Amino acid sequence: MINRRSLLALAPALPFAARGARAQSGVVTTEAIRRRGKLLIAMDTNNPPWGMLDTAMQPDGYDIAVGRMLAQDLGVPMELVPVTSQNRIPFILAGKADLVMATLTITPQRAEQILFSKPYCAQESIIMAPRDTAIRSFEDLRGKRVSVVRGAIQDPIVVERAPGAVMMRYDNDASTIQALMSRQVEATATGFLIPAQTNRLQPGRNYEKKLSLGTQMIGIGMRHGSDDLLRAVNGFIDKAKSDGRLAEAFKRYTGVDLLPLADA
């Protein structure tokens, strides 16, 4: 069982820090974080290579590495708050974490709920299926069962572009891929890194990208009104992008180059 969870085709132009949103009570400032002595970041450790547990059962992955860099930049240690795709935004809204870093795509709808930083990474979403599955267009998905994680960005994209697809929604990335491997579905909507991982787990079926769902920018989320924290996070992203730390970490955990990031 796997544990996973036209470049720059991101959601319609939106300021990454959504303007005009109402400030929420209980927002956290950088000063409050330093007084507390730790930075609370909501992360998904069931989504390699973004977040996972290593052989010593310690958190690891791209998101974890970048989160630790950010905490170090603020002068405090990072404390990981475990979340899933379904509860990562509610945890921020409820004040259970200062930030969320869990492959959270920047979209206009989400920007109404939370404040987004500049992108710190990007990922192409794809339709994946075995090589011998005939899928050459979105019309070819008509009547086919497609697995997807509830709350993931791929779900509404597939619904819009392939209304004839039969959407099979699961609670986590592992279940979506397992459904494909066990032939419960014909295809899955997932990230561009997953075919290679799945082929290592189940050689012979030759899983591959069939269709692109576009490239999405991924940001760090926080509560509206956290302007001080947003400035600090964006300042860190600018530095880590400029000095190559983001690119180095992405290559280390994914084996591929960091995709170009949109400017805020």
Tab-separated table of C-alpha atoms in Angstrom:
chain	number	residue	atom	x	y	z
A	1	MET	CA	0.000	0.000	0.000
A	2	ILE	CA	1.319	3.436	-0.897
A	3	ASN	CA	1.275	6.228	1.657
A	4	ARG	CA	0.776	9.164	-0.675
A	5	ARG	CA	-1.214	11.526	-0.574
A	6	SER	CA	0.468	24.812	-19.780
A	7	LEU	CA	2.704	25.418	-16.630
A	8	LEU	CA	1.447	28.114	-14.248
A	9	ALA	CA	-2.158	27.205	-15.052
A	10	LEU	CA	-3.157	28.245	-11.583
A	11	ALA	CA	-6.463	29.548	-10.400
A	12	PRO	CA	-7.600	32.890	-11.766
A	13	ALA	CA	-5.345	35.719	-10.759
A	14	LEU	CA	-5.746	36.417	-7.110
A	15	PRO	CA	-3.557	38.218	-4.654
A	16	PHE	CA	-1.892	35.500	-2.589
A	17	ALA	CA	-2.742	37.556	0.484
A	18	ALA	CA	-6.449	37.954	-0.190
A	19	ARG	CA	-7.470	41.567	0.203
A	20	GLY	CA	-10.567	42.809	1.933
A	21	ALA	CA	-10.977	39.711	4.093
A	22	ARG	CA	-12.110	40.161	7.632
A	23	ALA	CA	-9.466	39.785	10.317
A	24	GLN	CA	-10.173	36.952	12.687
A	25	SER	CA	-9.819	37.074	16.419
A	26	GLY	CA	-6.875	35.359	18.049
A	27	VAL	CA	-4.419	35.840	15.183
A	28	VAL	CA	-0.833	35.009	16.059
A	29	THR	CA	2.050	37.439	15.622
A	30	THR	CA	5.743	36.666	15.238
A	31	GLU	CA	6.301	38.262	18.644
A	32	ALA	CA	3.744	35.909	20.242
A	33	ILE	CA	5.391	32.922	18.549
A	34	ARG	CA	8.789	33.905	19.906
A	35	ARG	CA	7.349	34.435	23.388
A	36	ARG	CA	5.742	30.988	23.246
A	37	GLY	CA	9.049	29.527	22.100
A	38	LYS	CA	7.799	27.379	19.195
A	39	LEU	CA	6.094	27.623	15.827
A	40	LEU	CA	3.034	25.379	15.397
A	41	ILE	CA	2.705	24.138	11.808
A	42	ALA	CA	-0.127	21.886	10.612
A	43	MET	CA	1.307	19.169	8.338
A	44	ASP	CA	0.260	15.882	6.753
A	45	THR	CA	2.779	13.106	7.444
A	46	ASN	CA	0.874	10.606	5.290
A	47	ASN	CA	1.760	12.243	1.998
A	48	PRO	CA	5.295	11.384	0.827
A	49	PRO	CA	7.506	12.976	-0.337
A	50	TRP	CA	5.865	16.129	1.040
A	51	GLY	CA	5.316	14.761	4.533
A	52	MET	CA	6.053	11.293	5.925
A	53	LEU	CA	7.634	9.352	8.770
A	54	ASP	CA	11.187	8.089	8.299
A	55	THR	CA	12.529	4.697	9.409
A	56	ALA	CA	12.896	6.051	12.945
A	57	MET	CA	9.239	7.195	12.838
A	58	GLN	CA	10.318	10.841	12.789
A	59	PRO	CA	8.644	13.441	10.529
A	60	ASP	CA	10.453	14.016	7.250
A	61	GLY	CA	9.752	15.292	3.746
A	62	TYR	CA	9.810	18.512	1.765
A	63	ASP	CA	7.135	20.320	3.790
A	64	ILE	CA	8.792	19.313	7.059
A	65	ALA	CA	12.219	20.454	5.841
A	66	VAL	CA	10.908	23.843	4.709
A	67	GLY	CA	8.883	24.241	7.906
A	68	ARG	CA	12.004	23.693	9.990
A	69	MET	CA	13.892	26.265	7.914
A	70	LEU	CA	11.093	28.768	8.483
A	71	ALA	CA	11.025	28.134	12.232
A	72	GLN	CA	14.798	28.564	12.378
A	73	ASP	CA	14.428	31.846	10.503
A	74	LEU	CA	12.007	32.976	13.244
A	75	GLY	CA	14.425	31.802	15.927
A	76	VAL	CA	12.230	29.071	17.434
A	77	PRO	CA	11.833	25.290	17.004
A	78	MET	CA	8.994	23.874	14.927
A	79	GLU	CA	6.229	21.778	16.477
A	80	LEU	CA	4.302	19.645	13.991
A	81	VAL	CA	0.512	19.512	14.309
A	82	PRO	CA	-0.727	16.427	12.367
A	83	VAL	CA	-3.579	17.065	9.917
A	84	THR	CA	-5.264	15.482	6.894
A	85	SER	CA	-6.536	16.962	3.630
A	86	GLN	CA	-9.968	17.345	5.202
A	87	ASN	CA	-9.024	19.153	8.421
A	88	ARG	CA	-5.955	21.212	7.491
A	89	ILE	CA	-7.903	24.464	6.984
A	90	PRO	CA	-10.274	23.921	9.961
A	91	PHE	CA	-7.232	23.499	12.224
A	92	ILE	CA	-6.016	26.955	11.206
A	93	LEU	CA	-9.437	28.528	11.613
A	94	ALA	CA	-9.771	26.960	15.070
A	95	GLY	CA	-6.373	28.266	16.168
A	96	LYS	CA	-4.831	24.817	16.615
A	97	ALA	CA	-1.792	25.833	14.540
A	98	ASP	CA	-0.115	29.056	13.458
A	99	LEU	CA	0.471	27.920	9.872
A	100	VAL	CA	-0.525	25.104	7.559
A	101	MET	CA	1.973	23.499	5.166
A	102	ALA	CA	0.308	20.463	3.618
A	103	THR	CA	0.466	20.756	-0.194
A	104	LEU	CA	-2.254	23.385	0.060
A	105	THR	CA	-3.004	24.758	-3.399
A	106	ILE	CA	-3.748	28.478	-3.604
A	107	THR	CA	-7.300	28.964	-4.869
A	108	PRO	CA	-9.754	31.891	-4.717
A	109	GLN	CA	-12.181	29.812	-2.646
A	110	ARG	CA	-9.575	28.905	-0.042
A	111	ALA	CA	-8.268	32.479	0.026
A	112	GLU	CA	-11.688	33.502	1.347
A	113	GLN	CA	-11.082	31.283	4.375
A	114	ILE	CA	-7.391	31.774	5.039
A	115	LEU	CA	-4.484	34.028	4.124
A	116	PHE	CA	-1.881	32.608	1.730
A	117	SER	CA	1.831	33.261	1.478
A	118	LYS	CA	3.718	33.399	-1.764
A	119	PRO	CA	4.157	29.936	-3.330
A	120	TYR	CA	6.984	27.870	-1.855
A	121	CYS	CA	6.501	24.995	-4.303
A	122	ALA	CA	4.307	23.851	-7.166
A	123	GLN	CA	2.960	20.587	-8.439
A	124	GLU	CA	1.368	19.376	-11.635
A	125	SER	CA	-1.835	17.430	-11.074
A	126	ILE	CA	-2.453	14.542	-13.434
A	127	ILE	CA	-4.713	11.658	-14.351
A	128	MET	CA	-2.696	8.469	-13.796
A	129	ALA	CA	-3.554	5.015	-15.109
A	130	PRO	CA	-1.797	1.866	-16.352
A	131	ARG	CA	-0.245	2.218	-19.804
A	132	ASP	CA	-2.756	-0.161	-21.402
A	133	THR	CA	-5.746	1.903	-20.210
A	134	ALA	CA	-7.009	3.920	-23.177
A	135	ILE	CA	-7.235	7.508	-21.944
A	136	ARG	CA	-6.218	10.193	-24.445
A	137	SER	CA	-8.738	12.931	-23.642
A	138	PHE	CA	-11.085	13.950	-20.866
A	139	GLU	CA	-13.944	12.500	-22.909
A	140	ASP	CA	-12.265	9.098	-22.516
A	141	LEU	CA	-12.953	9.326	-18.761
A	142	ARG	CA	-16.697	9.098	-19.379
A	143	GLY	CA	-18.007	6.118	-17.432
A	144	LYS	CA	-14.598	5.380	-15.930
A	145	ARG	CA	-14.102	5.300	-12.153
A	146	VAL	CA	-11.546	7.859	-11.011
A	147	SER	CA	-10.220	7.871	-7.442
A	148	VAL	CA	-9.418	11.151	-5.689
A	149	VAL	CA	-8.862	12.416	-2.151
A	150	ARG	CA	-11.808	14.277	-0.637
A	151	GLY	CA	-10.942	17.946	-0.308
A	152	ALA	CA	-8.022	17.732	-2.752
A	153	ILE	CA	-7.653	20.255	-5.571
A	154	GLN	CA	-7.888	17.519	-8.229
A	155	ASP	CA	-11.520	16.695	-7.384
A	156	PRO	CA	-13.240	19.843	-8.736
A	157	ILE	CA	-10.900	19.976	-11.734
A	158	VAL	CA	-11.880	16.473	-12.862
A	159	VAL	CA	-15.563	17.152	-12.192
A	160	GLU	CA	-15.394	20.248	-14.415
A	161	ARG	CA	-13.318	18.798	-17.247
A	162	ALA	CA	-14.717	15.259	-17.265
A	163	PRO	CA	-18.340	15.446	-16.084
A	164	GLY	CA	-18.912	11.905	-17.316
A	165	ALA	CA	-16.298	10.416	-14.975
A	166	VAL	CA	-17.479	8.397	-11.978
A	167	MET	CA	-15.749	10.028	-9.019
A	168	MET	CA	-14.659	7.666	-6.243
A	169	ARG	CA	-13.683	9.780	-3.228
A	170	TYR	CA	-11.427	8.505	-0.450
A	171	ASP	CA	-10.230	9.959	2.833
A	172	ASN	CA	-6.502	9.774	2.131
A	173	ASP	CA	-3.932	9.448	-0.612
A	174	ALA	CA	-3.053	5.874	0.284
A	175	SER	CA	-6.602	4.718	-0.392
A	176	THR	CA	-6.832	6.456	-3.765
A	177	ILE	CA	-3.694	4.738	-5.043
A	178	GLN	CA	-4.581	1.387	-3.497
A	179	ALA	CA	-7.942	1.564	-5.296
A	180	LEU	CA	-6.096	1.873	-8.603
A	181	MET	CA	-3.575	-0.849	-7.792
A	182	SER	CA	-6.383	-3.259	-6.822
A	183	ARG	CA	-8.405	-2.367	-9.967
A	184	GLN	CA	-11.328	-0.880	-8.051
A	185	VAL	CA	-10.941	2.175	-10.300
A	186	GLU	CA	-9.554	2.703	-13.799
A	187	ALA	CA	-7.637	5.915	-13.058
A	188	THR	CA	-6.683	8.271	-10.256
A	189	ALA	CA	-6.332	12.045	-10.035
A	190	THR	CA	-3.089	12.753	-8.209
A	191	GLY	CA	0.275	14.531	-8.276
A	192	PHE	CA	2.967	14.252	-10.931
A	193	LEU	CA	5.402	12.393	-8.649
A	194	ILE	CA	3.087	9.437	-8.022
A	195	PRO	CA	3.517	7.286	-11.184
A	196	ALA	CA	7.178	6.583	-10.415
A	197	GLN	CA	6.392	5.757	-6.767
A	198	THR	CA	3.521	3.450	-7.743
A	199	ASN	CA	5.623	1.634	-10.351
A	200	ARG	CA	8.177	0.825	-7.664
A	201	LEU	CA	5.418	-0.677	-5.538
A	202	GLN	CA	3.713	-2.602	-8.329
A	203	PRO	CA	6.076	-3.188	-11.263
A	204	GLY	CA	4.625	-4.399	-14.517
A	205	ARG	CA	1.462	-2.336	-14.877
A	206	ASN	CA	3.439	0.691	-16.076
A	207	TYR	CA	1.488	3.486	-14.427
A	208	GLU	CA	1.852	6.745	-16.318
A	209	LYS	CA	0.506	10.259	-16.709
A	210	LYS	CA	-2.446	10.223	-19.102
A	211	LEU	CA	-3.725	13.801	-18.849
A	212	SER	CA	-2.597	17.015	-17.197
A	213	LEU	CA	-4.890	18.826	-14.776
A	214	GLY	CA	-2.614	21.875	-14.762
A	215	THR	CA	0.120	23.104	-12.453
A	216	GLN	CA	-0.941	24.535	-9.123
A	217	MET	CA	0.942	26.900	-6.835
A	218	ILE	CA	1.230	25.735	-3.225
A	219	GLY	CA	1.335	28.234	-0.378
A	220	ILE	CA	1.589	28.450	3.397
A	221	GLY	CA	-1.759	29.240	5.013
A	222	MET	CA	-2.611	31.280	8.113
A	223	ARG	CA	-5.589	33.111	9.606
A	224	HIS	CA	-6.776	36.344	8.056
A	225	GLY	CA	-5.421	39.356	9.882
A	226	SER	CA	-1.991	37.748	10.398
A	227	ASP	CA	-0.256	40.492	8.415
A	228	ASP	CA	2.874	40.513	10.577
A	229	LEU	CA	3.260	36.751	10.264
A	230	LEU	CA	2.575	36.913	6.516
A	231	ARG	CA	5.404	39.423	6.036
A	232	ALA	CA	7.793	37.182	7.952
A	233	VAL	CA	6.774	34.071	5.985
A	234	ASN	CA	7.021	35.836	2.627
A	235	GLY	CA	10.412	37.247	3.603
A	236	PHE	CA	11.617	33.742	4.406
A	237	ILE	CA	10.294	32.361	1.102
A	238	ASP	CA	12.048	35.114	-0.840
A	239	LYS	CA	15.362	34.340	0.888
A	240	ALA	CA	15.062	30.553	0.615
A	241	LYS	CA	14.111	30.824	-3.050
A	242	SER	CA	16.974	33.230	-3.785
A	243	ASP	CA	19.683	31.264	-1.964
A	244	GLY	CA	18.587	27.933	-3.440
A	245	ARG	CA	17.391	26.240	-0.244
A	246	LEU	CA	13.907	25.573	-1.634
A	247	ALA	CA	15.285	24.109	-4.857
A	248	GLU	CA	17.833	21.955	-2.994
A	249	ALA	CA	15.231	20.535	-0.601
A	250	PHE	CA	12.761	19.834	-3.420
A	251	LYS	CA	15.377	17.983	-5.461
A	252	ARG	CA	16.477	15.996	-2.392
A	253	TYR	CA	12.991	14.740	-1.576
A	254	THR	CA	11.475	14.382	-5.052
A	255	GLY	CA	14.415	13.704	-7.351
A	256	VAL	CA	13.213	16.373	-9.801
A	257	ASP	CA	13.723	20.109	-10.143
A	258	LEU	CA	11.464	22.603	-8.393
A	259	LEU	CA	8.857	23.850	-10.843
A	260	PRO	CA	8.843	27.599	-11.607
A	261	LEU	CA	7.001	29.593	-8.943
A	262	ALA	CA	4.604	32.426	-9.698
A	263	ASP	CA	5.404	35.796	-8.163
A	264	ALA	CA	2.909	37.325	-5.774
